[in-house]
Amino acid sequence: MTKGQLVLETGEVFSGEWIGYRGECVGEVVFNTSMTGYQEMLTDPSYAGQMITLTYPIIGTYGINHEDSESDFLQVAGVIMNDLCEEPNHFQSQATVTDILKKHCIPGLKNVDTRSLVVAIRKHGTIKGKLVLEKPFPDYKHEFILPDAKKLVRQVAVTSMVQTGAGSCHIVIIDFGFKKSMVHFLVNEGCKVTIVPYHYDMEAIEALNPDGIVISNGPGNPSELQIYFPKIRSVAESFPTLGICLGHQLIALAYGAKTEKLLFGHRGANHPVKDLQTGKINITAQNHGYVVNRESVNESIFQLTFEHVHDNSVEGMKHKQLPITTVQFHPEAHPGPRDTTYILTDFVQQVKQLKEEYLWEKV
């Protein structure tokens, strides 16, 4: 078995056995605490540019299937785990984790002390790392150069318009790195869904005659996407709009708020979020390293609707006059608990109601 190492920019080195593509890579080292859902994580565009540490002790037990991927490709820069199962046992299994890592040219390490690695990440904050084949020269100088958000989004977003579904309600997704489960949910709610690249201009979006807009999740630092803030605000003020994860942050930034980086992010399927209107606690699926700064939100324009129970960070907002809603978590919950799927259901119902009212006004 080929030996490899994860070298952190802070100097720590974690050894393991090489899996997947035999090529070195650099990425932001993050961790996810979910017990299941490794296929969804590896294919989630929000992980572009990142090396994901899977903290559950054994990965791959139920294999890989053709149904649960969030995109057509593995999006992570690399993957780090403890034990890897090479003989999965599940009726839907069609490949192993090793198979898809090799197919998509993604490197990784197994038999790593992931507990110690997570302790290091929590100590230093999210840090850059490099996966390297074992070197004969321990004093080798490593470089940790990562792409910016514009490049990451360009890497994961669609390059041309995509349409699916045949419902009477037309939802346009502005794609910064959407998840397929989001589209599946909307189609199952009776929507026609059109996915357009993040750089689509306002006139082209208006020409599609949408009933509602979803601004998707995606990778990178949201403040690096400032060139798109004016368009996002214009779109949100023209159509009923839902922002999810990165989309939530972009809407906040478009209205003058600020974002800040969390020490080590929220990534997992068990994050408690409080509904500030009802006091109810929902368990949510999350994957983000940035949050909206609470003090920077103009509360004469936006009402805060959700907050994270652990650190009180902003998890949702609602415009006080316009049909604009945002959530930091993933309401489609794939993978994860389905406590907040009502967010998407309520959005679709709102869009349908507003469309009906508009049609009556024209009669």
mmCIF file of C-alpha atoms in Angstrom:
data_model
loop_
_atom_site.group_PDB
_atom_site.id
_atom_site.type_symbol
_atom_site.label_atom_id
_atom_site.label_comp_id
_atom_site.label_asym_id
_atom_site.label_seq_id
_atom_site.Cartn_x
_atom_site.Cartn_y
_atom_site.Cartn_z
ATOM 1 C CA MET A 1 0.000 0.000 0.000
ATOM 2 C CA THR A 2 1.364 3.430 -0.979
ATOM 3 C CA LYS A 3 1.949 5.733 1.963
ATOM 4 C CA GLY A 4 0.919 9.371 1.917
ATOM 5 C CA GLN A 5 0.746 12.409 4.148
ATOM 6 C CA LEU A 6 -1.508 15.367 4.815
ATOM 7 C CA VAL A 7 0.752 18.345 5.467
ATOM 8 C CA LEU A 8 -0.948 21.330 7.106
ATOM 9 C CA GLU A 9 0.214 24.904 6.617
ATOM 10 C CA THR A 10 0.646 25.083 10.404
ATOM 11 C CA GLY A 11 3.311 22.356 10.259
ATOM 12 C CA GLU A 12 1.429 19.285 11.493
ATOM 13 C CA VAL A 13 1.737 16.132 9.392
ATOM 14 C CA PHE A 14 -0.796 13.282 9.370
ATOM 15 C CA SER A 15 0.190 9.979 7.779
ATOM 16 C CA GLY A 16 -2.018 7.416 6.114
ATOM 17 C CA GLU A 17 -2.426 5.072 3.165
ATOM 18 C CA TRP A 18 -3.043 6.519 -0.268
ATOM 19 C CA ILE A 19 -6.391 5.911 -1.995
ATOM 20 C CA GLY A 20 -7.856 7.118 -5.255
ATOM 21 C CA TYR A 21 -5.939 9.091 -7.853
ATOM 22 C CA ARG A 22 -2.162 9.142 -7.431
ATOM 23 C CA GLY A 23 -1.677 12.867 -7.685
ATOM 24 C CA GLU A 24 -0.930 15.478 -5.052
ATOM 25 C CA CYS A 25 -3.414 18.270 -4.288
ATOM 26 C CA VAL A 26 -3.920 21.377 -2.169
ATOM 27 C CA GLY A 27 -7.159 22.366 -0.464
ATOM 28 C CA GLU A 28 -8.819 23.950 2.528
ATOM 29 C CA VAL A 29 -9.045 21.181 5.153
ATOM 30 C CA VAL A 30 -12.526 20.899 6.698
ATOM 31 C CA PHE A 31 -14.461 18.225 8.552
ATOM 32 C CA ASN A 32 -18.035 16.913 8.448
ATOM 33 C CA THR A 33 -19.599 15.188 11.461
ATOM 34 C CA SER A 34 -22.373 13.300 9.618
ATOM 35 C CA MET A 35 -22.666 9.569 10.221
ATOM 36 C CA THR A 36 -23.937 8.884 6.697
ATOM 37 C CA GLY A 37 -24.125 10.701 3.373
ATOM 38 C CA TYR A 38 -20.526 10.478 2.188
ATOM 39 C CA GLN A 39 -21.666 10.187 -1.454
ATOM 40 C CA GLU A 40 -23.675 13.395 -1.202
ATOM 41 C CA MET A 41 -20.763 15.182 0.478
ATOM 42 C CA LEU A 42 -18.189 14.147 -2.100
ATOM 43 C CA THR A 43 -20.441 15.344 -4.937
ATOM 44 C CA ASP A 44 -21.664 18.575 -3.295
ATOM 45 C CA PRO A 45 -20.362 21.580 -5.307
ATOM 46 C CA SER A 46 -20.044 23.602 -2.091
ATOM 47 C CA TYR A 47 -16.976 21.481 -1.255
ATOM 48 C CA ALA A 48 -15.052 22.591 -4.362
ATOM 49 C CA GLY A 49 -11.514 23.547 -3.371
ATOM 50 C CA GLN A 50 -11.753 21.732 -0.040
ATOM 51 C CA MET A 51 -10.358 18.502 1.384
ATOM 52 C CA ILE A 52 -13.051 16.915 3.466
ATOM 53 C CA THR A 53 -12.297 14.938 6.601
ATOM 54 C CA LEU A 54 -15.022 12.359 7.215
ATOM 55 C CA THR A 55 -15.212 11.916 10.978
ATOM 56 C CA TYR A 56 -17.395 8.790 11.107
ATOM 57 C CA PRO A 57 -14.951 5.918 11.837
ATOM 58 C CA ILE A 58 -15.730 3.753 8.795
ATOM 59 C CA ILE A 59 -16.706 5.013 5.338
ATOM 60 C CA GLY A 60 -18.041 3.115 2.332
ATOM 61 C CA THR A 61 -20.139 0.424 4.032
ATOM 62 C CA TYR A 62 -23.150 0.958 1.747
ATOM 63 C CA GLY A 63 -21.153 1.744 -1.379
ATOM 64 C CA ILE A 64 -22.000 4.223 -4.121
ATOM 65 C CA ASN A 65 -25.190 4.288 -6.213
ATOM 66 C CA HIS A 66 -26.505 6.231 -9.208
ATOM 67 C CA GLU A 67 -29.278 8.004 -7.277
ATOM 68 C CA ASP A 68 -27.741 10.030 -4.459
ATOM 69 C CA SER A 69 -25.060 12.165 -6.104
ATOM 70 C CA GLU A 70 -25.587 15.927 -5.819
ATOM 71 C CA SER A 71 -23.787 16.588 -9.115
ATOM 72 C CA ASP A 72 -22.277 14.663 -11.999
ATOM 73 C CA PHE A 73 -18.749 14.812 -10.588
ATOM 74 C CA LEU A 74 -16.832 14.494 -7.347
ATOM 75 C CA GLN A 75 -16.314 18.108 -6.282
ATOM 76 C CA VAL A 76 -13.890 17.794 -3.373
ATOM 77 C CA ALA A 77 -10.185 18.444 -3.815
ATOM 78 C CA GLY A 78 -9.383 15.413 -1.676
ATOM 79 C CA VAL A 79 -10.808 13.165 1.037
ATOM 80 C CA ILE A 80 -9.418 12.011 4.386
ATOM 81 C CA MET A 81 -10.869 9.186 6.472
ATOM 82 C CA ASN A 82 -10.099 6.549 9.061
ATOM 83 C CA ASP A 83 -11.288 3.106 7.934
ATOM 84 C CA LEU A 84 -12.466 2.420 4.366
ATOM 85 C CA CYS A 85 -14.787 -0.466 3.533
ATOM 86 C CA GLU A 86 -13.886 -2.073 0.203
ATOM 87 C CA GLU A 87 -16.750 -4.620 0.263
ATOM 88 C CA PRO A 88 -19.980 -2.615 0.687
ATOM 89 C CA ASN A 89 -23.235 -4.372 1.471
ATOM 90 C CA HIS A 90 -26.353 -2.603 0.183
ATOM 91 C CA PHE A 91 -28.920 -3.546 -2.464
ATOM 92 C CA GLN A 92 -28.376 -0.252 -4.325
ATOM 93 C CA SER A 93 -24.585 -0.355 -4.260
ATOM 94 C CA GLN A 94 -22.994 -0.164 -7.712
ATOM 95 C CA ALA A 95 -19.418 0.902 -6.903
ATOM 96 C CA THR A 96 -17.022 1.441 -4.027
ATOM 97 C CA VAL A 97 -15.647 4.731 -2.765
ATOM 98 C CA THR A 98 -12.252 3.731 -4.127
ATOM 99 C CA ASP A 99 -13.801 3.129 -7.557
ATOM 100 C CA ILE A 100 -15.246 6.640 -7.842
ATOM 101 C CA LEU A 101 -12.176 8.361 -6.420
ATOM 102 C CA LYS A 102 -10.111 6.771 -9.180
ATOM 103 C CA LYS A 103 -12.762 7.443 -11.839
ATOM 104 C CA HIS A 104 -12.943 11.167 -10.999
ATOM 105 C CA CYS A 105 -9.198 11.579 -10.336
ATOM 106 C CA ILE A 106 -9.595 12.550 -6.672
ATOM 107 C CA PRO A 107 -6.812 11.635 -4.214
ATOM 108 C CA GLY A 108 -7.283 10.690 -0.598
ATOM 109 C CA LEU A 109 -5.872 9.089 2.530
ATOM 110 C CA LYS A 110 -7.265 6.350 4.742
ATOM 111 C CA ASN A 111 -6.132 5.032 8.124
ATOM 112 C CA VAL A 112 -5.586 8.626 9.246
ATOM 113 C CA ASP A 113 -6.076 9.611 12.897
ATOM 114 C CA THR A 114 -9.075 11.781 12.033
ATOM 115 C CA ARG A 115 -9.774 12.583 15.692
ATOM 116 C CA SER A 116 -6.386 14.266 16.065
ATOM 117 C CA LEU A 117 -6.848 16.018 12.731
ATOM 118 C CA VAL A 118 -10.197 17.465 13.812
ATOM 119 C CA VAL A 119 -8.620 18.637 17.073
ATOM 120 C CA ALA A 120 -5.986 20.467 15.011
ATOM 121 C CA ILE A 121 -8.632 22.089 12.789
ATOM 122 C CA ARG A 122 -10.663 23.183 15.800
ATOM 123 C CA LYS A 123 -7.522 24.594 17.378
ATOM 124 C CA HIS A 124 -6.209 26.541 14.391
ATOM 125 C CA GLY A 125 -9.439 27.113 12.496
ATOM 126 C CA THR A 126 -10.005 25.936 8.955
ATOM 127 C CA ILE A 127 -6.542 25.642 7.455
ATOM 128 C CA LYS A 128 -4.904 24.835 4.145
ATOM 129 C CA GLY A 129 -3.354 21.464 3.579
ATOM 130 C CA LYS A 130 -1.623 19.395 0.945
ATOM 131 C CA LEU A 131 -1.940 15.697 0.198
ATOM 132 C CA VAL A 132 1.486 14.372 -0.771
ATOM 133 C CA LEU A 133 2.988 11.015 -1.529
ATOM 134 C CA GLU A 134 5.495 10.116 1.135
ATOM 135 C CA LYS A 135 8.605 12.235 0.609
ATOM 136 C CA PRO A 136 12.238 11.229 1.142
ATOM 137 C CA PHE A 137 12.973 14.851 2.100
ATOM 138 C CA PRO A 138 11.146 15.878 5.318
ATOM 139 C CA ASP A 139 12.213 19.535 4.944
ATOM 140 C CA TYR A 140 10.481 19.901 1.551
ATOM 141 C CA LYS A 141 8.875 23.351 1.259
ATOM 142 C CA HIS A 142 5.167 23.107 0.416
ATOM 143 C CA GLU A 143 3.048 25.796 -1.223
ATOM 144 C CA PHE A 144 -0.594 26.298 -0.292
ATOM 145 C CA ILE A 145 -2.180 28.299 -3.108
ATOM 146 C CA LEU A 146 -5.953 28.042 -3.464
ATOM 147 C CA PRO A 147 -8.338 29.386 -6.138
ATOM 148 C CA ASP A 148 -10.661 32.290 -5.292
ATOM 149 C CA ALA A 149 -14.456 32.065 -5.172
ATOM 150 C CA LYS A 150 -14.921 33.252 -8.771
ATOM 151 C CA LYS A 151 -12.779 30.419 -10.082
ATOM 152 C CA LEU A 152 -14.461 27.846 -7.835
ATOM 153 C CA VAL A 153 -17.959 28.929 -8.893
ATOM 154 C CA ARG A 154 -16.918 28.919 -12.542
ATOM 155 C CA GLN A 155 -15.646 25.369 -11.997
ATOM 156 C CA VAL A 156 -18.917 23.963 -10.591
ATOM 157 C CA ALA A 157 -21.763 25.960 -12.188
ATOM 158 C CA VAL A 158 -23.626 25.035 -15.358
ATOM 159 C CA THR A 159 -22.305 26.701 -18.501
ATOM 160 C CA SER A 160 -25.662 26.975 -20.258
ATOM 161 C CA MET A 161 -29.352 26.884 -19.414
ATOM 162 C CA VAL A 162 -30.837 23.547 -18.262
ATOM 163 C CA GLN A 163 -34.565 22.842 -17.930
ATOM 164 C CA THR A 164 -36.430 20.029 -16.199
ATOM 165 C CA GLY A 165 -39.925 19.368 -14.881
ATOM 166 C CA ALA A 166 -43.242 20.303 -16.439
ATOM 167 C CA GLY A 167 -45.225 22.034 -13.714
ATOM 168 C CA SER A 168 -47.247 25.219 -14.062
ATOM 169 C CA CYS A 169 -45.021 27.055 -11.565
ATOM 170 C CA HIS A 170 -41.740 28.164 -13.134
ATOM 171 C CA ILE A 171 -38.737 28.432 -10.805
ATOM 172 C CA VAL A 172 -35.393 29.712 -12.066
ATOM 173 C CA ILE A 173 -32.313 28.626 -10.112
ATOM 174 C CA ILE A 174 -29.358 30.995 -10.395
ATOM 175 C CA ASP A 175 -26.565 28.479 -10.157
ATOM 176 C CA PHE A 176 -23.487 29.137 -8.039
ATOM 177 C CA GLY A 177 -23.117 25.377 -7.403
ATOM 178 C CA PHE A 178 -26.597 23.908 -6.967
ATOM 179 C CA LYS A 179 -27.393 20.485 -5.508
ATOM 180 C CA LYS A 180 -29.507 18.082 -7.570
ATOM 181 C CA SER A 181 -31.715 17.257 -4.571
ATOM 182 C CA MET A 182 -32.886 20.885 -4.569
ATOM 183 C CA VAL A 183 -34.107 20.495 -8.150
ATOM 184 C CA HIS A 184 -35.720 17.119 -7.424
ATOM 185 C CA PHE A 185 -37.660 18.636 -4.519
ATOM 186 C CA LEU A 186 -38.978 21.525 -6.634
ATOM 187 C CA VAL A 187 -39.984 19.214 -9.491
ATOM 188 C CA ASN A 188 -41.826 16.964 -7.019
ATOM 189 C CA GLU A 189 -43.658 20.067 -5.792
ATOM 190 C CA GLY A 190 -45.056 20.576 -9.292
ATOM 191 C CA CYS A 191 -42.544 23.087 -10.627
ATOM 192 C CA LYS A 192 -40.868 23.560 -13.950
ATOM 193 C CA VAL A 193 -37.241 24.324 -13.095
ATOM 194 C CA THR A 194 -34.766 26.258 -15.219
ATOM 195 C CA ILE A 195 -31.140 26.359 -14.075
ATOM 196 C CA VAL A 196 -29.072 29.253 -15.398
ATOM 197 C CA PRO A 197 -25.392 30.144 -14.851
ATOM 198 C CA TYR A 198 -24.549 32.636 -12.130
ATOM 199 C CA HIS A 199 -23.462 35.201 -14.751
ATOM 200 C CA TYR A 200 -26.812 35.306 -16.595
ATOM 201 C CA ASP A 201 -27.807 38.939 -16.953
ATOM 202 C CA MET A 202 -31.052 40.427 -15.695
ATOM 203 C CA GLU A 203 -32.613 40.778 -19.151
ATOM 204 C CA ALA A 204 -32.023 37.091 -19.923
ATOM 205 C CA ILE A 205 -33.595 36.070 -16.602
ATOM 206 C CA GLU A 206 -36.623 38.295 -17.184
ATOM 207 C CA ALA A 207 -37.035 36.772 -20.663
ATOM 208 C CA LEU A 208 -37.549 33.369 -19.043
ATOM 209 C CA ASN A 209 -40.653 34.784 -17.301
ATOM 210 C CA PRO A 210 -40.018 33.054 -13.956
ATOM 211 C CA ASP A 211 -42.595 32.875 -11.199
ATOM 212 C CA GLY A 212 -39.874 32.625 -8.572
ATOM 213 C CA ILE A 213 -36.103 32.597 -8.132
ATOM 214 C CA VAL A 214 -33.812 30.372 -6.065
ATOM 215 C CA ILE A 215 -30.237 31.552 -5.518
ATOM 216 C CA SER A 216 -28.278 28.388 -4.895
ATOM 217 C CA ASN A 217 -25.575 27.188 -2.587
ATOM 218 C CA GLY A 218 -21.978 27.129 -3.787
ATOM 219 C CA PRO A 219 -18.303 27.252 -2.789
ATOM 220 C CA GLY A 220 -15.915 29.945 -1.662
ATOM 221 C CA ASN A 221 -15.861 33.281 0.126
ATOM 222 C CA PRO A 222 -19.106 35.118 -0.743
ATOM 223 C CA SER A 223 -17.525 38.573 -0.468
ATOM 224 C CA GLU A 224 -15.293 37.711 -3.443
ATOM 225 C CA LEU A 225 -18.403 37.592 -5.643
ATOM 226 C CA GLN A 226 -19.233 41.288 -5.210
ATOM 227 C CA ILE A 227 -19.507 41.827 -8.960
ATOM 228 C CA TYR A 228 -22.833 39.952 -8.826
ATOM 229 C CA PHE A 229 -24.380 41.811 -5.849
ATOM 230 C CA PRO A 230 -26.270 44.433 -7.931
ATOM 231 C CA LYS A 231 -27.849 41.758 -10.132
ATOM 232 C CA ILE A 232 -28.818 39.636 -7.130
ATOM 233 C CA ARG A 233 -30.574 42.583 -5.506
ATOM 234 C CA SER A 234 -32.330 43.483 -8.757
ATOM 235 C CA VAL A 235 -33.538 39.905 -9.240
ATOM 236 C CA ALA A 236 -34.693 39.595 -5.633
ATOM 237 C CA GLU A 237 -36.693 42.824 -5.898
ATOM 238 C CA SER A 238 -38.343 41.674 -9.145
ATOM 239 C CA PHE A 239 -39.423 38.104 -8.262
ATOM 240 C CA PRO A 240 -40.237 36.046 -5.169
ATOM 241 C CA THR A 241 -36.789 34.819 -4.118
ATOM 242 C CA LEU A 242 -35.317 32.156 -1.869
ATOM 243 C CA GLY A 243 -31.588 32.182 -1.056
ATOM 244 C CA ILE A 244 -30.026 28.960 0.246
ATOM 245 C CA CYS A 245 -26.619 28.783 1.979
ATOM 246 C CA LEU A 246 -24.303 30.836 -0.296
ATOM 247 C CA GLY A 247 -27.475 32.333 -1.782
ATOM 248 C CA HIS A 248 -28.484 33.510 1.693
ATOM 249 C CA GLN A 249 -25.112 35.182 2.156
ATOM 250 C CA LEU A 250 -25.178 36.802 -1.296
ATOM 251 C CA ILE A 251 -28.598 38.352 -0.687
ATOM 252 C CA ALA A 252 -27.413 39.716 2.660
ATOM 253 C CA LEU A 253 -24.292 41.173 1.024
ATOM 254 C CA ALA A 254 -26.380 42.644 -1.806
ATOM 255 C CA TYR A 255 -28.304 44.623 0.839
ATOM 256 C CA GLY A 256 -25.192 45.980 2.536
ATOM 257 C CA ALA A 257 -24.585 43.365 5.226
ATOM 258 C CA LYS A 258 -21.187 41.791 5.837
ATOM 259 C CA THR A 259 -20.014 38.189 6.125
ATOM 260 C CA GLU A 260 -17.308 36.680 8.299
ATOM 261 C CA LYS A 261 -15.492 33.371 8.427
ATOM 262 C CA LEU A 262 -16.280 30.863 11.153
ATOM 263 C CA LEU A 263 -13.355 29.309 12.998
ATOM 264 C CA PHE A 264 -14.017 25.847 11.566
ATOM 265 C CA GLY A 265 -17.423 26.067 9.899
ATOM 266 C CA HIS A 266 -20.733 24.269 10.272
ATOM 267 C CA ARG A 267 -20.645 20.954 8.407
ATOM 268 C CA GLY A 268 -22.882 18.101 9.468
ATOM 269 C CA ALA A 269 -26.438 16.801 9.649
ATOM 270 C CA ASN A 270 -27.212 17.576 13.286
ATOM 271 C CA HIS A 271 -27.008 21.353 13.658
ATOM 272 C CA PRO A 272 -29.750 22.806 15.905
ATOM 273 C CA VAL A 273 -31.389 25.951 14.573
ATOM 274 C CA LYS A 274 -33.964 28.027 16.459
ATOM 275 C CA ASP A 275 -36.986 29.513 14.713
ATOM 276 C CA LEU A 276 -37.057 33.005 16.227
ATOM 277 C CA GLN A 277 -40.794 33.373 15.579
ATOM 278 C CA THR A 278 -41.985 30.149 17.227
ATOM 279 C CA GLY A 279 -39.071 29.188 19.462
ATOM 280 C CA LYS A 280 -39.038 25.725 17.900
ATOM 281 C CA ILE A 281 -35.672 23.988 17.433
ATOM 282 C CA ASN A 282 -35.064 22.300 14.075
ATOM 283 C CA ILE A 283 -32.211 19.887 13.402
ATOM 284 C CA THR A 284 -30.619 20.855 10.108
ATOM 285 C CA ALA A 285 -28.037 19.814 7.518
ATOM 286 C CA GLN A 286 -25.322 22.422 7.028
ATOM 287 C CA ASN A 287 -22.180 22.956 4.988
ATOM 288 C CA HIS A 288 -20.619 26.408 5.148
ATOM 289 C CA GLY A 289 -17.571 28.243 6.413
ATOM 290 C CA TYR A 290 -18.962 31.804 6.320
ATOM 291 C CA VAL A 291 -21.878 33.464 8.089
ATOM 292 C CA VAL A 292 -23.709 36.770 7.873
ATOM 293 C CA ASN A 293 -22.527 39.193 10.531
ATOM 294 C CA ARG A 294 -25.536 39.792 12.756
ATOM 295 C CA GLU A 295 -24.764 43.416 13.607
ATOM 296 C CA SER A 296 -24.401 44.326 9.934
ATOM 297 C CA VAL A 297 -27.952 43.310 8.958
ATOM 298 C CA ASN A 298 -30.276 46.282 8.461
ATOM 299 C CA GLU A 299 -33.202 45.177 10.615
ATOM 300 C CA SER A 300 -35.413 47.908 9.214
ATOM 301 C CA ILE A 301 -35.287 45.929 5.932
ATOM 302 C CA PHE A 302 -34.816 42.332 7.094
ATOM 303 C CA GLN A 303 -36.279 40.380 9.973
ATOM 304 C CA LEU A 304 -33.999 37.673 11.377
ATOM 305 C CA THR A 305 -35.901 34.393 11.305
ATOM 306 C CA PHE A 306 -33.445 31.674 12.421
ATOM 307 C CA GLU A 307 -30.312 31.459 14.549
ATOM 308 C CA HIS A 308 -27.850 28.685 15.329
ATOM 309 C CA VAL A 309 -28.312 27.381 18.852
ATOM 310 C CA HIS A 310 -24.594 26.824 19.506
ATOM 311 C CA ASP A 311 -23.151 30.174 18.446
ATOM 312 C CA ASN A 312 -26.232 32.367 17.751
ATOM 313 C CA SER A 313 -25.078 32.980 14.171
ATOM 314 C CA VAL A 314 -27.641 34.157 11.617
ATOM 315 C CA GLU A 315 -29.393 31.208 9.948
ATOM 316 C CA GLY A 316 -32.210 32.976 8.111
ATOM 317 C CA MET A 317 -33.764 36.297 7.143
ATOM 318 C CA LYS A 318 -37.018 37.568 5.689
ATOM 319 C CA HIS A 319 -37.564 40.886 3.890
ATOM 320 C CA LYS A 320 -40.194 43.000 5.647
ATOM 321 C CA GLN A 321 -41.930 44.218 2.477
ATOM 322 C CA LEU A 322 -40.891 41.929 -0.381
ATOM 323 C CA PRO A 323 -41.217 38.123 -0.805
ATOM 324 C CA ILE A 324 -37.518 37.481 -0.156
ATOM 325 C CA THR A 325 -36.531 34.637 2.182
ATOM 326 C CA THR A 326 -33.102 33.270 3.008
ATOM 327 C CA VAL A 327 -31.790 30.294 4.988
ATOM 328 C CA GLN A 328 -28.207 29.342 5.812
ATOM 329 C CA PHE A 329 -28.973 25.624 6.193
ATOM 330 C CA HIS A 330 -30.044 23.142 3.492
ATOM 331 C CA PRO A 331 -33.832 22.658 3.682
ATOM 332 C CA GLU A 332 -33.843 19.864 1.064
ATOM 333 C CA ALA A 333 -31.904 17.858 3.686
ATOM 334 C CA HIS A 334 -30.051 15.472 1.435
ATOM 335 C CA PRO A 335 -28.493 13.974 3.435
ATOM 336 C CA GLY A 336 -29.921 14.927 6.782
ATOM 337 C CA PRO A 337 -33.071 15.422 8.861
ATOM 338 C CA ARG A 338 -36.176 16.687 7.090
ATOM 339 C CA ASP A 339 -37.243 19.140 9.804
ATOM 340 C CA THR A 340 -37.051 22.173 7.498
ATOM 341 C CA THR A 341 -38.321 20.901 4.137
ATOM 342 C CA TYR A 342 -41.323 23.126 4.820
ATOM 343 C CA ILE A 343 -39.107 26.082 3.827
ATOM 344 C CA LEU A 344 -39.133 24.916 0.210
ATOM 345 C CA THR A 345 -42.789 23.872 0.339
ATOM 346 C CA ASP A 346 -43.836 27.254 1.750
ATOM 347 C CA PHE A 347 -41.765 29.063 -0.889
ATOM 348 C CA VAL A 348 -43.434 27.155 -3.738
ATOM 349 C CA GLN A 349 -46.873 27.812 -2.255
ATOM 350 C CA GLN A 350 -46.064 31.507 -1.899
ATOM 351 C CA VAL A 351 -44.920 31.680 -5.523
ATOM 352 C CA LYS A 352 -48.075 29.921 -6.744
ATOM 353 C CA GLN A 353 -50.291 32.220 -4.676
ATOM 354 C CA LEU A 354 -48.570 35.378 -5.915
ATOM 355 C CA LYS A 355 -48.815 34.125 -9.495
ATOM 356 C CA GLU A 356 -52.544 33.470 -9.088
ATOM 357 C CA GLU A 357 -53.103 36.910 -7.577
ATOM 358 C CA TYR A 358 -51.202 38.496 -10.465
ATOM 359 C CA LEU A 359 -53.287 36.620 -13.028
ATOM 360 C CA TRP A 360 -56.525 37.740 -11.339
ATOM 361 C CA GLU A 361 -55.337 41.322 -11.431
ATOM 362 C CA LYS A 362 -54.865 41.074 -15.192
ATOM 363 C CA VAL A 363 -58.409 39.770 -15.793
#
